[in-house]
XYZ file of C-alpha atoms in Angstrom:
355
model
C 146.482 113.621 6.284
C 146.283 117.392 5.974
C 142.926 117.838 7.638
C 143.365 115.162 10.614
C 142.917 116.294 13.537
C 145.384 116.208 16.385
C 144.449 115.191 20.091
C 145.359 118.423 21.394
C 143.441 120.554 18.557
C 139.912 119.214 19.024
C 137.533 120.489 21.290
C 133.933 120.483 23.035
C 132.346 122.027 20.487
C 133.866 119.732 17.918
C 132.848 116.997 19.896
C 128.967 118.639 20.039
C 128.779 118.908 16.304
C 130.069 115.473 15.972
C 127.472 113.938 18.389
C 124.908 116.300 17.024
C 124.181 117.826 20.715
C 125.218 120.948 22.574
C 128.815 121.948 24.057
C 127.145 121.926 27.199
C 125.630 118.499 26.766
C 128.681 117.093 26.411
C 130.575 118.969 29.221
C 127.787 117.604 31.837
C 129.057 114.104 30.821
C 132.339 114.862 30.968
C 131.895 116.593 34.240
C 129.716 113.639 35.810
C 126.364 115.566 35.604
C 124.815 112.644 33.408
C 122.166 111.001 35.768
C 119.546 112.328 33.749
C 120.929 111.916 30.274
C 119.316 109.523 27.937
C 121.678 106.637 27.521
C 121.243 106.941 23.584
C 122.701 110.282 24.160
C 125.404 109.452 26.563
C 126.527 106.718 23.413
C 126.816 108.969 21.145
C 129.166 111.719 22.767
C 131.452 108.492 24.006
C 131.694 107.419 20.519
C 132.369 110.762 19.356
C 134.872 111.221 21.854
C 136.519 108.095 20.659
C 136.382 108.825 16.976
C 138.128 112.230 17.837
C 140.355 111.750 20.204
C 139.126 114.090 22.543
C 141.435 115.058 25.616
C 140.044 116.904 28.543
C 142.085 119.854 29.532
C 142.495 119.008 33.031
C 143.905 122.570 33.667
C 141.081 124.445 32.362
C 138.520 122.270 33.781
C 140.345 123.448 37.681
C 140.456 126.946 36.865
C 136.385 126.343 35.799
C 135.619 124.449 38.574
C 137.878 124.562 41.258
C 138.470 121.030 41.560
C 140.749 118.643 39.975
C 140.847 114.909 38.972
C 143.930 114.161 40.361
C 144.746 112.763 43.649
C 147.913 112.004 45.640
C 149.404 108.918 47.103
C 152.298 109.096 49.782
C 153.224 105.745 50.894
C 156.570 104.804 52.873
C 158.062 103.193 49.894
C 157.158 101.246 47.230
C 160.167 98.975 47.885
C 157.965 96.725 49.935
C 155.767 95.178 47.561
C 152.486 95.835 49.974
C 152.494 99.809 48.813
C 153.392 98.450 45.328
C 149.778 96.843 45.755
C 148.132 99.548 47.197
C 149.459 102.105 45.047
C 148.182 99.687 41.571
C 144.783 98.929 42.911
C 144.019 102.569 44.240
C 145.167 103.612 40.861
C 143.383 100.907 39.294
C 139.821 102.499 41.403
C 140.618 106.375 40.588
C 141.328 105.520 36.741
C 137.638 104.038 36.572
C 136.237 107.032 37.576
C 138.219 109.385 35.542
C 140.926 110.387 38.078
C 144.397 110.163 37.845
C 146.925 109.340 40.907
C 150.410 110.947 41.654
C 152.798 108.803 43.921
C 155.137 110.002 46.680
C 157.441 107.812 48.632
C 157.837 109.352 52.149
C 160.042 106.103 54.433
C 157.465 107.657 56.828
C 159.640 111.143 57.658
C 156.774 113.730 58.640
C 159.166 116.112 57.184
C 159.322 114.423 53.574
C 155.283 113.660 53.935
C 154.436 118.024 54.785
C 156.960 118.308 52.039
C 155.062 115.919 49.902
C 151.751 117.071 50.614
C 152.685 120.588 50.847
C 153.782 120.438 46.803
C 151.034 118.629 45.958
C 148.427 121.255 47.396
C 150.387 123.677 45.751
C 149.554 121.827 42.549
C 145.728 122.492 42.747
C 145.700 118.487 44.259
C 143.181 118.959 47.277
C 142.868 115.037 48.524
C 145.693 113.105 49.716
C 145.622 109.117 51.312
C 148.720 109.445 53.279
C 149.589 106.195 54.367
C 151.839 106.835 57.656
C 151.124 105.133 60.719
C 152.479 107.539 63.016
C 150.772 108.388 65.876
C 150.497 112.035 65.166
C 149.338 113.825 62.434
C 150.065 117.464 63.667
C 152.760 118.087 61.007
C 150.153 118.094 57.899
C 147.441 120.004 60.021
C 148.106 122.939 58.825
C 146.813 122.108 55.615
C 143.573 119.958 56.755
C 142.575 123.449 58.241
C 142.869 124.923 55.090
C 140.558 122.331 53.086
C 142.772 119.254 52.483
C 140.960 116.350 52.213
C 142.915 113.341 53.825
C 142.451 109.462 54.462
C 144.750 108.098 56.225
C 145.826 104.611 55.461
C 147.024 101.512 57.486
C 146.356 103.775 60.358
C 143.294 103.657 63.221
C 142.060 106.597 64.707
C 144.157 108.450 67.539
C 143.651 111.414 69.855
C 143.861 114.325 68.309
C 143.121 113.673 64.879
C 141.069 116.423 62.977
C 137.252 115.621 63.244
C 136.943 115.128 58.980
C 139.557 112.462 59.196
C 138.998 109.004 57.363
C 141.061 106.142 58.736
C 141.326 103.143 56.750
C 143.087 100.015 58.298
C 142.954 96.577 58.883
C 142.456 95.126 61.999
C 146.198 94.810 63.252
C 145.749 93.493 66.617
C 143.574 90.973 65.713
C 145.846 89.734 62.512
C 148.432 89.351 65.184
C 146.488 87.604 67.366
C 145.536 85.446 64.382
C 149.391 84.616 63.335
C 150.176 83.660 67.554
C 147.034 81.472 67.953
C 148.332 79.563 64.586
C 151.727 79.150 66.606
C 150.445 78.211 69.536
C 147.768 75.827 68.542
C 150.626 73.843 66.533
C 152.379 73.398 70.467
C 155.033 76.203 70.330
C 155.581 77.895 73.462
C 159.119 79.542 73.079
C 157.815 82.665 70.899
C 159.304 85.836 69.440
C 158.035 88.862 67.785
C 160.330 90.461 65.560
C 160.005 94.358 64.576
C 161.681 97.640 64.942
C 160.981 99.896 67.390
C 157.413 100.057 68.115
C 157.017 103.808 66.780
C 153.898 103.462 64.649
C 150.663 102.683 65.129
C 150.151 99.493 63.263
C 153.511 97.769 65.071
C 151.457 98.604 68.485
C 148.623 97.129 67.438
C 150.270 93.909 66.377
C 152.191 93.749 69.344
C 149.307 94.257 71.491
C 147.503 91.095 70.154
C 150.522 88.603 69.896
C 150.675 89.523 73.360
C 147.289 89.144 74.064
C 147.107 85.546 72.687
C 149.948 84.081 75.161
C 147.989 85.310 77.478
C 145.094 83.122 76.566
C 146.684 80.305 76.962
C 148.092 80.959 80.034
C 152.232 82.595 78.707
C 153.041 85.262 80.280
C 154.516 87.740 77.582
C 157.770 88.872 79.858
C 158.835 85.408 78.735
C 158.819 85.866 74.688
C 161.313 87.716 73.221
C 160.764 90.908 71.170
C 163.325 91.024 68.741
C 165.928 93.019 67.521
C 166.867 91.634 70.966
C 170.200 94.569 70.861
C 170.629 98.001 69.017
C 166.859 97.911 68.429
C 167.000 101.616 66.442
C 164.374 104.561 66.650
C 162.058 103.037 64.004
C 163.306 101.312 60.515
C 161.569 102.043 56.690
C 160.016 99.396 54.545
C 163.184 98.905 52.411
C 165.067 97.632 55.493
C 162.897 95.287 56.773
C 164.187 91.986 55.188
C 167.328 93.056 56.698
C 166.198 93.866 60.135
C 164.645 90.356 60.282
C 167.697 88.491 58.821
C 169.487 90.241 61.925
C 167.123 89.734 64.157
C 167.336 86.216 63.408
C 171.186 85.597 64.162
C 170.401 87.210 67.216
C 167.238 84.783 68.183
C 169.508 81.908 67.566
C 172.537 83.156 69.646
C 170.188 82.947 72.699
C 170.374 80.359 75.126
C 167.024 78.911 74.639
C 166.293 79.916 70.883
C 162.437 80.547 69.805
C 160.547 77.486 68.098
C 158.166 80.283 66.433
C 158.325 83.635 64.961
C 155.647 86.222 64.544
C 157.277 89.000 62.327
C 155.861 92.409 61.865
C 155.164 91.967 58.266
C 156.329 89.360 55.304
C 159.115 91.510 54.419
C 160.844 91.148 57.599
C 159.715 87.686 57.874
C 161.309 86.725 54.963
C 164.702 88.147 56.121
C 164.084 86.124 59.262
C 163.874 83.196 57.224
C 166.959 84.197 55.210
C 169.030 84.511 58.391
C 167.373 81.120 59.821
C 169.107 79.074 56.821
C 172.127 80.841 57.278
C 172.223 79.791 60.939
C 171.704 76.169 59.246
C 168.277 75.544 60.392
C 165.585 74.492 58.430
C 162.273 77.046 58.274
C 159.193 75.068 58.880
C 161.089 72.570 60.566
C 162.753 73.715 62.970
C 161.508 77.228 63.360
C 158.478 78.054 62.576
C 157.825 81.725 60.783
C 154.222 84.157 60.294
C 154.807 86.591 58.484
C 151.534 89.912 57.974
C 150.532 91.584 54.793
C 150.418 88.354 52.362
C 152.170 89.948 49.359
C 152.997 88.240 46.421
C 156.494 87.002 47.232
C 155.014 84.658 50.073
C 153.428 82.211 47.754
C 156.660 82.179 45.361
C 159.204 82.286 48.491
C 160.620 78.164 49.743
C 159.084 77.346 52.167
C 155.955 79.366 51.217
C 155.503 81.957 53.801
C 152.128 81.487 56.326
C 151.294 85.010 56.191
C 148.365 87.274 57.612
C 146.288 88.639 54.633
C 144.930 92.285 54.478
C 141.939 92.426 51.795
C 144.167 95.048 49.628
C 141.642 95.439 47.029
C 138.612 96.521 48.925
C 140.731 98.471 51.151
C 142.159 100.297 48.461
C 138.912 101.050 46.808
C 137.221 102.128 50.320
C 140.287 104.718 50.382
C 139.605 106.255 46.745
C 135.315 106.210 47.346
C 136.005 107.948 50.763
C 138.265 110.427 49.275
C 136.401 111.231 46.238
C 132.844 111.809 48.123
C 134.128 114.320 49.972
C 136.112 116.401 47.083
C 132.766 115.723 45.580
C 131.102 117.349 48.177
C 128.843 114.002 48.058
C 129.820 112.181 51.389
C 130.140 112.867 54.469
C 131.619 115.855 56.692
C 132.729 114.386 59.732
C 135.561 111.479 60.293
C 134.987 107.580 60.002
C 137.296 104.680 60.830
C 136.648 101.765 58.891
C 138.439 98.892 60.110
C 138.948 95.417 57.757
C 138.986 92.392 59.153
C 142.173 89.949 58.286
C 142.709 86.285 57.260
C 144.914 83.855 58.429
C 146.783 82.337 55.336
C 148.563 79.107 56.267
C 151.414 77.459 54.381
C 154.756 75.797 54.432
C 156.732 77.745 57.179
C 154.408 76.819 60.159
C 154.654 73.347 61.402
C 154.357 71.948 65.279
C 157.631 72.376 66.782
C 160.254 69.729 66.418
């Protein structure tokens, strides 16, 4: 036991001599420049690695190259299970290529996400996927002019962005458009659309095609009701959504002429509609119909399962961690792109035709 080595002890030269190669050979691998190695080769400083349990110093390697292996993550909170998602399959996509992730939760205050991102460059961390949805992205500019390299996530391009921007996002408008047709085509024409105050991009967007689908068949959208229908607030986080919809609901069912179908700004909320639906004694899927957007993993184990708008979290998450890493790579692209997923209409117990 004397002469084992310990993890922190061994190094690239130990590694070399083990493989039977050169300290350099085995830093290109480590360091990605491998394209021409022999695979023989490449085999033989993994399994050496393996049978020594060779760390990289991530430190050293940044104050060689410049760059580091570790990228951020600020997301509103992971109390709604959608960021849980993103943050596990970005994670999931940086591991895999030998980068490491560091989480922030933000509840989308620009102050919190400079904070965030400020501490993070700081830390020698030079990409970021901030996923914010606000309209304006002037409060982290500072540091895009000095080299940060951002994606932004659940969030289209705006005016004013900086030129190297990437925006990653799912076609909102069109999800929304997606969850109203469902309601209408099953005969309802009382409607509401329940969300907080329409601060951030992404609730826009959503409103902008539930809207546009009354219109196609012929509702004029002054006539649906966009709940909270009082004391709608300046904008609400993640965590509250369940209860903003479980409010929002009491107050749908106080009206004269209650909505037979509710299109809810994400499955969060639309579960807390559906909360407050059975405590006004109504049945959901019944008697009320609910969509809810984002498809996470509570609206399949919810009763009545939850007809939901799916965003394809996997490839979205993985097109956020390529776009980021090609251009800390310097392998990719300079200038901005928008890459916009399309969604899927998931149908299931708490859409029915109206009663």
């Amino acid at each position: 036991m004397g002469g084992e080595l310990r993890t922190g002890e061994v190094t690239i030269q130990q590694v070399a001599t083990e493989a039977g190669v050169s300290p350099s050979t085995v830093s290109n691998l480590l360091n990605g420049r491998n394209h021409r190695m022999l695979p023989e080769t490449r085999q033989r400083i993994e399994r050496a690695i393996d049978k020594l349990g060779y760390r990289p110093n991530r430190a050293a390697r940044q104050l060689r190259t410049g760059r580091t292996t570790t990228i951020g993550l600020v997301v509103p909170s992971v109390g709604n299970p959608f960021w849980g998602a993103l943050a596990r399959h970005l994670e999931s996509a940086a591991l895999a290529e030998g980068y490491h992730v560091l989480l922030c939760n933000s509840e989308r205050d620009p102050r919190r996400e400079r904070d965030y991102i400020d501490e993070l460059w700081a830390d020698g961390v030079h990409g970021v996927v901030l996923c914010s949805s606000l309209p304006s992205l002037e409060h982290v500019m500072p540091l895009v002019e000095r080299g940060l390299q951002l994606v932004a996530f659940d969030r289209t391009s705006q005016a004013g962005d900086p030129a190297s921007l990437v925006s990653i996002s799912v076609d909102n408008a069109i999800g929304s458009q997606l969850a109203t047709q469902h309601l209408t085509g099953l005969g309802h024409r009382r409607l509401a659309f329940v969300s907080g105050a329409l601060a951030s991009v992404n609730r826009k967007e959503r409103y902008r095609g539930f809207t546009a689908a009354l219109e196609q068949v012929g509702i004029d959208p002054a006539t649906a009701v966009r709940a909270p229908v009082k004391g709608d607030a300046d904008d609400f986080g993640d965590v509250e959504a369940s209860e903003l919809g479980r409010a929002a609901a009491a107050e749908l069912l106080a009206l004269e002429e209650p909505p037979t179908g509710i299109v809810a700004i994400n499955d969060m909320c639309a579960l807390g509609v559906c909360r407050g639906l059975r405590d006004g004694g109504l049945e959901v899927g019944k008697d009320v119909s609910v969509v809810g957007f984002d498809d996470i993993v509570l609206a399949d184990l919810y009763a009545p399962t939850l007809t939901t708008v799916r965003q394809p979290m996997k490839e979205m998450a993985a097109a956020a961690f390529t776009q980021l890493r090609s251009r800390l790579d310097d392998s990719g692209p300079t200038q901005g792109q928008s890459l916009l997923f399309r969604p899927e209409l998931i149908v299931r117990e708490s859409t029915a035709p109206p009663a």
